[in-house]
Amino acid sequence: MISTEELLDAIKGRVLLGESMKEHTALKVGGSADFYVDPLDRDDLCRALSFFEERNLPYTLIGRGTNLVVHDDGIRGAVIVTSRALGNYTIKKNILTCSAGVPLPVIAEKTFSLSLGGLEMLQGIPGTIGGAVAMNAGAYGQEMSGVVSWVEIFENGKPRVISAEDIRFGYRYSSLGESVILGSGMKLEKLSTAEHGRRSQLRREAFEKRALSQPLSWPNAGSVFRNPRPEENPSGLSAGQMIDACGLKGTCKGGAMISQEHANIIINTGEAASADVMELICLAKEHVRKMFGVSLELEVKLLGYEKTLC
Ligand SMILES: Cc1cc2nc3c(=O)[nH]c(=O)nc-3n(C[C@H](O)[C@H](O)[C@H](O)COP(=O)(O)OP(=O)(O)OC[C@H]3O[C@@H](n4cnc5c(N)ncnc54)[C@H](O)[C@@H]3O)c2cc1C
């Protein structure tokens, strides 16, 4: 058992008991975390991590909660949030050194404004650098793995730097697994004026495409399913195209709906429960399995679930 006083003594930042995760996730579903820890700075975050590790107590690190589905019964143990504690970055020449809690849109905008390329197409991804490195986030031909030179993790009570050569990256995957990411160094490309102009145009087109094809005004967690590997998917369709072909756009369970604009996105129309979202996930999986013989895998991360229910 954690003594709450002991925890409050150990951490300088905010510690909230029984904090609803609806407030801290883009999809706005889910119950409460036993402890919601918002450390003040990097040292404070490391202290919080050590506090839970030394006592062998469960904790989950989150960034901006843009890729999460939290169980209605909430999360046992602590949720430790990085946004405030790990919020610094520096740019020297074409080298970006960025703490894990910095929002990716901020960095994508800033670096491109300095004529540095490599992250500009990722501006529409609303997560943090830590979440993006962990997931190897990507869009419109760019992925985090294209720029990451090294990653700093917190391991056995201290920071350790891992070179990119020692990390495996794949489609929405990194071998960093459960590692706690404190920050990352990235090597960006210096852009000529002509190349900056060309990419500005590509970026504008990507923004327009995103605005037209995604339900940006509704709470959601981005793509629910990964696109299946080509060798397991003779149809060649994306996850969203398969769900659409099953006629599921607009299907509702409680307050959750398979988006009319993008079949691989589930939106919260107001009062969705996590159970509603999970029903839609299972429904989509079942239909796609029957129609295409493909077993869809989740891209969103489930928190508080012992296992996927289908
Ligand atoms: C409208 C919308 C559009 C999106 N578009 C895209 C897109 O085009 N491409 C794309 O790839 N994704 C997209 N996403 C998904 C999401 O934004 C990304 O996966 C993002 O990288 C998640 O970052 P986060 O900080 O919100 O992570 P969270 O959702 O907070 O966490 C996601 C996972 O990362 C882990 N994590 C977070 N921070 C750390 C850390 N510091 N160290 C270790 N693990 C950590 C968490 O434990 C969890 O497992 C979209 C989401 C939304 C809502």
Coordinates of C-alpha atoms and ligand atoms in Angstrom, one line a residue, residues 26 60-68 82 86 100-101 104 124-140 172 177-182 210 214 216 220-223 299 301 303, ligand 1:
A26 CA -8.2 13.0 -26.3
T60 CA 2.1 4.4 -16.4
L61 CA 3.7 7.3 -18.1
I62 CA 1.5 9.4 -20.4
G63 CA 2.1 12.3 -22.7
R64 CA -1.0 14.1 -24.0
G65 CA -3.2 11.0 -23.9
T66 CA -3.9 11.3 -27.6
N67 CA -3.5 7.6 -28.3
L68 CA -5.3 6.1 -25.3
T82 CA 5.4 14.3 -18.7
L86 CA 9.8 17.4 -19.6
A100 CA 9.8 14.0 -24.0
G101 CA 6.9 16.1 -22.8
L104 CA 5.0 17.4 -31.4
G124 CA -1.1 17.3 -37.2
I125 CA -0.1 14.6 -34.7
P126 CA -1.2 16.0 -31.4
G127 CA 1.0 13.9 -29.0
T128 CA 4.3 14.6 -27.2
I129 CA 7.8 13.8 -28.5
G130 CA 8.0 10.9 -25.9
G131 CA 4.7 9.3 -27.1
A132 CA 5.7 9.9 -30.7
V133 CA 9.2 8.2 -30.3
A134 CA 7.7 5.3 -28.3
M135 CA 5.1 4.7 -31.1
N136 CA 7.2 5.8 -34.0
A137 CA 4.4 8.2 -35.0
G138 CA 4.3 9.1 -38.6
A139 CA 2.2 10.8 -41.3
Y140 CA 2.4 11.7 -45.0
R172 CA 4.0 2.5 -35.4
G177 CA 8.7 -1.1 -25.3
E178 CA 7.9 -0.1 -21.8
S179 CA 11.0 2.1 -21.4
V180 CA 10.5 5.5 -19.9
I181 CA 11.6 8.1 -22.5
L182 CA 13.1 11.3 -21.0
R210 CA -6.5 15.9 -42.7
Q214 CA -10.8 13.3 -40.1
L216 CA -11.2 16.8 -35.9
N220 CA -11.0 10.8 -30.6
A221 CA -7.8 8.9 -30.3
G222 CA -6.7 8.9 -33.9
S223 CA -6.5 5.6 -35.8
E299 CA -3.0 1.0 -32.8
K301 CA -3.1 1.7 -26.4
L303 CA -4.9 1.4 -20.2
Ligands
LIG1 C1 -6.7 13.7 -34.0 C2 -5.5 12.8 -33.9 C3 -4.7 12.5 -35.0 C4 -3.7 11.6 -34.9 N1 -2.9 11.4 -36.1 C5 -1.8 10.6 -36.0 C6 -1.0 10.4 -37.1 O1 -1.2 10.9 -38.2 N2 0.0 9.5 -37.0 C7 0.3 8.9 -35.8 O2 1.3 8.1 -35.8 N3 -0.5 9.1 -34.7 C8 -1.5 9.9 -34.8 N4 -2.3 10.1 -33.7 C9 -2.0 9.3 -32.4 C10 -1.2 10.0 -31.4 O3 -1.2 11.4 -31.4 C11 0.3 9.6 -31.5 O4 0.4 8.2 -31.3 C12 1.2 10.3 -30.4 O5 2.5 10.0 -30.7 C13 0.9 9.9 -29.0 O6 1.5 10.8 -28.1 P1 1.0 11.1 -26.7 O7 2.0 12.0 -26.0 O8 -0.4 11.6 -26.7 O9 1.0 9.7 -26.0 P2 -0.1 9.0 -25.1 O10 -1.4 8.8 -25.8 O11 -0.1 9.8 -23.8 O12 0.6 7.6 -24.8 C14 0.7 6.7 -25.9 C15 1.7 5.6 -25.6 O13 3.0 6.1 -25.5 C16 3.5 5.9 -24.1 N5 4.3 7.1 -23.8 C17 3.9 8.4 -23.8 N6 4.9 9.2 -23.4 C18 6.0 8.3 -23.1 C19 7.3 8.5 -22.6 N7 7.8 9.7 -22.4 N8 8.1 7.4 -22.5 C20 7.6 6.2 -22.8 N9 6.4 5.9 -23.2 C21 5.5 7.0 -23.4 C22 2.3 5.7 -23.2 O14 2.6 4.9 -22.1 C23 1.4 5.0 -24.2 O15 1.7 3.6 -24.3 C24 -3.4 11.0 -33.7 C25 -4.2 11.2 -32.6 C26 -5.3 12.1 -32.7 C27 -6.1 12.3 -31.5

